[in-house]
mmCIF file of C-alpha atoms in Angstrom:
data_model
loop_
_atom_site.group_PDB
_atom_site.id
_atom_site.type_symbol
_atom_site.label_atom_id
_atom_site.label_comp_id
_atom_site.label_asym_id
_atom_site.label_seq_id
_atom_site.Cartn_x
_atom_site.Cartn_y
_atom_site.Cartn_z
ATOM 1 C CA GLU C 1 3.667 -2.390 -18.758
ATOM 2 C CA PRO C 2 -0.002 -2.758 -17.712
ATOM 3 C CA GLU C 3 -1.096 -0.547 -14.869
ATOM 4 C CA VAL C 4 -3.964 0.101 -12.490
ATOM 5 C CA THR C 5 -5.859 3.254 -13.465
ATOM 6 C CA GLN C 6 -8.026 5.348 -11.175
ATOM 7 C CA THR C 7 -10.513 8.098 -11.884
ATOM 8 C CA PRO C 8 -10.965 10.849 -11.032
ATOM 9 C CA SER C 9 -7.557 11.985 -9.827
ATOM 10 C CA HIS C 10 -9.209 14.528 -7.541
ATOM 11 C CA GLN C 11 -12.772 14.592 -6.217
ATOM 12 C CA VAL C 12 -14.242 17.382 -4.122
ATOM 13 C CA THR C 13 -17.562 16.756 -2.415
ATOM 14 C CA GLN C 14 -19.707 18.218 0.316
ATOM 15 C CA MET C 15 -20.200 16.458 3.615
ATOM 16 C CA GLY C 16 -23.123 14.049 3.458
ATOM 17 C CA GLN C 17 -22.892 13.486 -0.283
ATOM 18 C CA GLU C 18 -22.250 10.146 -1.912
ATOM 19 C CA VAL C 19 -19.093 9.566 -3.935
ATOM 20 C CA ILE C 20 -17.979 6.759 -6.194
ATOM 21 C CA LEU C 21 -14.306 6.207 -6.845
ATOM 22 C CA ARG C 22 -13.449 4.174 -9.901
ATOM 23 C CA CYS C 23 -10.635 1.807 -10.693
ATOM 24 C CA VAL C 24 -9.662 -0.346 -13.632
ATOM 25 C CA PRO C 25 -7.396 -3.110 -12.333
ATOM 26 C CA ILE C 26 -4.872 -4.879 -14.519
ATOM 27 C CA SER C 27 -6.878 -7.041 -16.888
ATOM 28 C CA ASN C 28 -5.747 -10.537 -15.869
ATOM 29 C CA HIS C 29 -5.757 -9.821 -12.135
ATOM 30 C CA LEU C 30 -8.225 -11.582 -9.854
ATOM 31 C CA TYR C 31 -7.755 -9.898 -6.472
ATOM 32 C CA PHE C 32 -8.716 -6.276 -5.904
ATOM 33 C CA TYR C 33 -8.132 -3.927 -3.011
ATOM 34 C CA TRP C 34 -8.837 -0.454 -1.710
ATOM 35 C CA TYR C 35 -6.456 1.376 0.585
ATOM 36 C CA ARG C 36 -6.504 4.911 1.871
ATOM 37 C CA GLN C 37 -3.818 7.350 2.988
ATOM 38 C CA ILE C 38 -4.694 10.366 5.082
ATOM 39 C CA LEU C 39 -2.310 13.234 4.279
ATOM 40 C CA GLY C 40 1.135 12.569 5.716
ATOM 41 C CA GLN C 41 0.136 9.283 7.315
ATOM 42 C CA LYS C 42 0.546 5.627 6.493
ATOM 43 C CA VAL C 43 -1.347 3.624 3.921
ATOM 44 C CA GLU C 44 -4.292 1.788 5.519
ATOM 45 C CA PHE C 45 -6.057 -1.314 4.259
ATOM 46 C CA LEU C 46 -9.801 -0.941 3.647
ATOM 47 C CA VAL C 47 -11.059 -3.997 1.794
ATOM 48 C CA SER C 48 -10.099 -6.891 -0.462
ATOM 49 C CA PHE C 49 -12.334 -8.441 -3.102
ATOM 50 C CA TYR C 50 -12.138 -11.777 -4.887
ATOM 51 C CA ASN C 51 -14.583 -13.832 -6.922
ATOM 52 C CA ASN C 52 -17.198 -11.088 -6.729
ATOM 53 C CA GLU C 53 -17.281 -10.852 -2.990
ATOM 54 C CA ILE C 54 -15.472 -9.178 -0.129
ATOM 55 C CA SER C 55 -12.667 -11.356 1.226
ATOM 56 C CA GLU C 56 -11.532 -9.193 4.082
ATOM 57 C CA LYS C 57 -12.291 -5.742 5.433
ATOM 58 C CA SER C 58 -10.793 -3.514 8.078
ATOM 59 C CA GLU C 59 -12.488 -1.663 10.913
ATOM 60 C CA ILE C 60 -12.418 1.474 8.770
ATOM 61 C CA PHE C 61 -14.663 -0.168 6.183
ATOM 62 C CA ASP C 62 -17.990 0.396 7.941
ATOM 63 C CA ASP C 63 -21.542 0.456 6.597
ATOM 64 C CA GLN C 64 -20.887 3.750 4.803
ATOM 65 C CA PHE C 65 -18.533 1.975 2.419
ATOM 66 C CA SER C 66 -19.311 -0.519 -0.310
ATOM 67 C CA VAL C 67 -17.439 -2.039 -3.239
ATOM 68 C CA GLU C 68 -18.645 -3.383 -6.518
ATOM 69 C CA ARG C 69 -17.352 -4.895 -9.702
ATOM 70 C CA PRO C 70 -20.190 -3.825 -12.027
ATOM 71 C CA ASP C 71 -18.636 -5.260 -15.174
ATOM 72 C CA GLY C 72 -15.561 -7.140 -16.303
ATOM 73 C CA SER C 73 -13.186 -4.225 -15.972
ATOM 74 C CA ASN C 74 -14.239 -1.697 -13.326
ATOM 75 C CA PHE C 75 -13.922 -1.914 -9.554
ATOM 76 C CA THR C 76 -15.614 0.836 -7.554
ATOM 77 C CA LEU C 77 -15.606 2.159 -4.005
ATOM 78 C CA LYS C 78 -18.732 3.976 -2.851
ATOM 79 C CA ILE C 79 -18.940 6.151 0.225
ATOM 80 C CA ARG C 80 -22.614 6.679 0.994
ATOM 81 C CA SER C 81 -22.568 9.783 3.163
ATOM 82 C CA THR C 82 -19.153 11.393 3.270
ATOM 83 C CA LYS C 83 -17.664 12.846 6.437
ATOM 84 C CA LEU C 84 -14.849 15.364 6.798
ATOM 85 C CA GLU C 85 -12.580 12.612 8.076
ATOM 86 C CA ASP C 86 -13.030 10.667 4.831
ATOM 87 C CA SER C 87 -10.727 13.195 3.158
ATOM 88 C CA ALA C 88 -7.712 11.169 2.011
ATOM 89 C CA MET C 89 -5.967 9.598 -0.953
ATOM 90 C CA TYR C 90 -7.715 6.404 -1.961
ATOM 91 C CA PHE C 91 -5.615 3.792 -3.730
ATOM 92 C CA CYS C 92 -6.875 0.845 -5.702
ATOM 93 C CA ALA C 93 -4.597 -2.189 -6.069
ATOM 94 C CA SER C 94 -4.700 -5.592 -7.703
ATOM 95 C CA ASN C 95 -2.734 -8.792 -8.094
ATOM 96 C CA ASP C 96 -3.133 -11.933 -10.125
ATOM 97 C CA VAL C 97 -2.508 -14.814 -7.718
ATOM 98 C CA LYS C 98 -1.860 -15.412 -4.052
ATOM 99 C CA ASP C 99 1.488 -14.137 -2.821
ATOM 100 C CA SER C 100 2.135 -12.004 -5.891
ATOM 101 C CA PRO C 101 3.049 -8.319 -5.562
ATOM 102 C CA LEU C 102 0.342 -5.700 -5.326
ATOM 103 C CA HIS C 103 0.127 -3.152 -8.126
ATOM 104 C CA PHE C 104 -1.219 0.209 -6.976
ATOM 105 C CA GLY C 105 -2.897 2.931 -8.989
ATOM 106 C CA ASN C 106 -1.914 6.579 -8.588
ATOM 107 C CA GLY C 107 -4.863 7.266 -6.340
ATOM 108 C CA THR C 108 -7.882 9.549 -6.086
ATOM 109 C CA ARG C 109 -7.567 12.507 -3.764
ATOM 110 C CA LEU C 110 -10.930 12.905 -2.018
ATOM 111 C CA THR C 111 -11.626 16.232 -0.357
ATOM 112 C CA VAL C 112 -14.764 16.509 1.758
ATOM 113 C CA THR C 113 -15.777 20.075 2.606
ATOM 114 C CA GLY Q 1 -4.166 -7.443 14.671
ATOM 115 C CA GLU Q 2 -0.799 -6.793 13.120
ATOM 116 C CA ASN Q 3 1.138 -3.659 14.099
ATOM 117 C CA VAL Q 4 4.116 -2.446 12.087
ATOM 118 C CA GLU Q 5 6.547 0.158 13.451
ATOM 119 C CA GLN Q 6 8.994 1.904 11.112
ATOM 120 C CA HIS Q 7 12.068 4.020 11.850
ATOM 121 C CA PRO Q 8 13.317 6.586 11.169
ATOM 122 C CA SER Q 9 10.539 8.854 9.936
ATOM 123 C CA THR Q 10 13.085 10.969 8.039
ATOM 124 C CA LEU Q 11 16.530 9.940 6.812
ATOM 125 C CA SER Q 12 18.995 12.228 5.083
ATOM 126 C CA VAL Q 13 22.133 10.720 3.526
ATOM 127 C CA GLN Q 14 24.848 11.926 1.192
ATOM 128 C CA GLU Q 15 24.695 10.722 -2.370
ATOM 129 C CA GLY Q 16 26.726 7.553 -2.676
ATOM 130 C CA ASP Q 17 26.281 6.567 0.961
ATOM 131 C CA SER Q 18 24.066 3.732 2.208
ATOM 132 C CA ALA Q 19 20.616 4.084 3.756
ATOM 133 C CA VAL Q 20 18.997 1.672 6.192
ATOM 134 C CA ILE Q 21 15.335 1.692 7.208
ATOM 135 C CA LYS Q 22 14.077 -0.615 9.941
ATOM 136 C CA CYS Q 23 10.680 -2.109 10.736
ATOM 137 C CA THR Q 24 9.294 -4.314 13.468
ATOM 138 C CA TYR Q 25 6.079 -6.298 13.413
ATOM 139 C CA SER Q 26 3.952 -7.773 16.153
ATOM 140 C CA ASP Q 27 2.244 -10.866 14.739
ATOM 141 C CA SER Q 28 4.554 -13.877 14.587
ATOM 142 C CA ALA Q 29 2.203 -15.440 12.009
ATOM 143 C CA SER Q 30 3.136 -12.769 9.443
ATOM 144 C CA ASN Q 31 5.064 -14.329 6.597
ATOM 145 C CA TYR Q 32 5.234 -11.746 3.808
ATOM 146 C CA PHE Q 33 7.141 -8.453 4.006
ATOM 147 C CA PRO Q 34 7.146 -6.083 1.028
ATOM 148 C CA TRP Q 35 8.763 -2.669 0.723
ATOM 149 C CA TYR Q 36 7.170 0.116 -1.291
ATOM 150 C CA LYS Q 37 8.527 3.369 -2.677
ATOM 151 C CA GLN Q 38 6.125 6.274 -3.061
ATOM 152 C CA GLU Q 39 7.009 9.319 -5.105
ATOM 153 C CA LEU Q 40 5.063 12.536 -4.892
ATOM 154 C CA GLY Q 41 1.607 12.259 -6.437
ATOM 155 C CA LYS Q 42 1.923 8.557 -7.197
ATOM 156 C CA GLY Q 43 0.819 5.295 -5.681
ATOM 157 C CA PRO Q 44 3.188 2.982 -3.810
ATOM 158 C CA GLN Q 45 5.461 0.926 -6.054
ATOM 159 C CA LEU Q 46 6.878 -2.394 -4.901
ATOM 160 C CA ILE Q 47 10.669 -2.385 -4.840
ATOM 161 C CA ILE Q 48 11.455 -5.639 -3.071
ATOM 162 C CA ASP Q 49 9.745 -8.248 -0.911
ATOM 163 C CA ILE Q 50 10.747 -11.156 1.272
ATOM 164 C CA ARG Q 51 8.990 -14.167 2.660
ATOM 165 C CA SER Q 52 9.538 -15.699 6.063
ATOM 166 C CA ASN Q 53 11.385 -18.736 4.767
ATOM 167 C CA VAL Q 54 14.234 -16.474 3.597
ATOM 168 C CA GLY Q 55 16.608 -14.379 5.715
ATOM 169 C CA GLU Q 56 17.910 -12.022 3.055
ATOM 170 C CA LYS Q 57 17.147 -10.986 -0.496
ATOM 171 C CA LYS Q 58 19.062 -8.684 -2.798
ATOM 172 C CA ASP Q 59 18.258 -6.912 -6.044
ATOM 173 C CA GLN Q 60 21.124 -4.760 -7.341
ATOM 174 C CA ARG Q 61 21.511 -1.836 -4.902
ATOM 175 C CA ILE Q 62 18.555 -2.874 -2.747
ATOM 176 C CA ALA Q 63 18.511 -5.593 -0.106
ATOM 177 C CA VAL Q 64 16.111 -6.680 2.601
ATOM 178 C CA THR Q 65 16.951 -8.694 5.713
ATOM 179 C CA LEU Q 66 14.504 -10.498 7.969
ATOM 180 C CA ASN Q 67 14.978 -11.648 11.555
ATOM 181 C CA LYS Q 68 11.947 -13.765 12.444
ATOM 182 C CA THR Q 69 13.041 -14.340 16.020
ATOM 183 C CA ALA Q 70 13.268 -10.630 16.737
ATOM 184 C CA LYS Q 71 10.369 -9.842 14.394
ATOM 185 C CA HIS Q 72 12.161 -7.147 12.505
ATOM 186 C CA PHE Q 73 13.158 -6.527 8.917
ATOM 187 C CA SER Q 74 15.259 -3.874 7.257
ATOM 188 C CA LEU Q 75 15.730 -2.228 3.875
ATOM 189 C CA HIS Q 76 19.259 -1.454 2.746
ATOM 190 C CA ILE Q 77 19.999 0.838 -0.184
ATOM 191 C CA THR Q 78 23.648 1.119 -1.227
ATOM 192 C CA GLU Q 79 25.307 3.746 -3.432
ATOM 193 C CA THR Q 80 22.320 6.045 -3.072
ATOM 194 C CA GLN Q 81 21.362 8.283 -5.980
ATOM 195 C CA PRO Q 82 19.174 11.420 -6.159
ATOM 196 C CA GLU Q 83 16.333 9.398 -7.712
ATOM 197 C CA ASP Q 84 16.194 7.285 -4.556
ATOM 198 C CA SER Q 85 14.647 10.282 -2.776
ATOM 199 C CA ALA Q 86 11.065 9.270 -1.898
ATOM 200 C CA VAL Q 87 8.929 7.944 0.940
ATOM 201 C CA TYR Q 88 9.528 4.269 1.690
ATOM 202 C CA PHE Q 89 6.961 2.048 3.399
ATOM 203 C CA CYS Q 90 7.434 -1.368 4.906
ATOM 204 C CA ALA Q 91 4.461 -3.708 5.237
ATOM 205 C CA ALA Q 92 3.561 -7.103 6.631
ATOM 206 C CA SER Q 93 0.789 -9.570 6.135
ATOM 207 C CA ILE Q 94 -0.424 -13.040 6.869
ATOM 208 C CA ARG Q 95 -0.871 -14.360 3.398
ATOM 209 C CA ARG Q 96 -4.104 -16.252 3.000
ATOM 210 C CA GLY Q 97 -4.836 -15.055 -0.497
ATOM 211 C CA ALA Q 98 -6.727 -11.772 -0.661
ATOM 212 C CA ASP Q 99 -5.455 -10.372 2.615
ATOM 213 C CA GLY Q 100 -4.643 -6.816 3.424
ATOM 214 C CA LEU Q 101 -1.194 -5.459 4.110
ATOM 215 C CA THR Q 102 -0.411 -3.557 7.299
ATOM 216 C CA PHE Q 103 1.901 -0.657 6.476
ATOM 217 C CA GLY Q 104 4.449 1.205 8.559
ATOM 218 C CA LYS Q 105 4.221 4.986 8.818
ATOM 219 C CA GLY Q 106 6.840 5.589 6.162
ATOM 220 C CA THR Q 107 10.361 6.980 5.957
ATOM 221 C CA HIS Q 108 11.092 10.102 3.980
ATOM 222 C CA LEU Q 109 14.499 9.437 2.419
ATOM 223 C CA ILE Q 110 16.383 12.502 1.284
ATOM 224 C CA ILE Q 111 19.535 12.089 -0.807
ATOM 225 C CA GLN Q 112 21.819 15.097 -0.467
ATOM 226 C CA PRO Q 113 23.887 15.841 -3.600
#
């Protein structure tokens, strides 16, 4: 069964550094998402992306965050200047059409020191 | 915006017994309610979903009920097995295509052998 893949599985970075989290959505999917989960807390929506542009973003997704689909397969989340509170699991997800189930990757654990 | 409350935070049941997890939502415009299962070190996996034009949906040992008037929905797992042990999240959204899901805080389900 096709799956969403994320790399790296764990990223450690120093406060103030830039990080890029990478995702390869399922190949025929058109809608892409980033969510985050702070340890022990609920999964929070960050941003959705369709037709090469952001469709919706949450209050968490401020100017420090950006997303990009640089080629036909990758979908990236960039955090420009990381803060301690950015430490979390970041999940990429995708689906093919409206109202279809989201498929999540296994996440990237980001640790900001 | 949408707010989703989930109870209980932890649920311990004997193997073979039933488990019920309940969620409430705030936005009456929400019309899509998925349930996700998250195992340790993995991303959320969809187990069942329901739309607002349906009151109940069942898939083998798993069922979801929706009460639009009261704005609550519940997950029912019958004949629980050890592999059902995981964290379960409810979510809600207003489906307009690439929209984000609002998740509950999760229920840690423990199946006692």
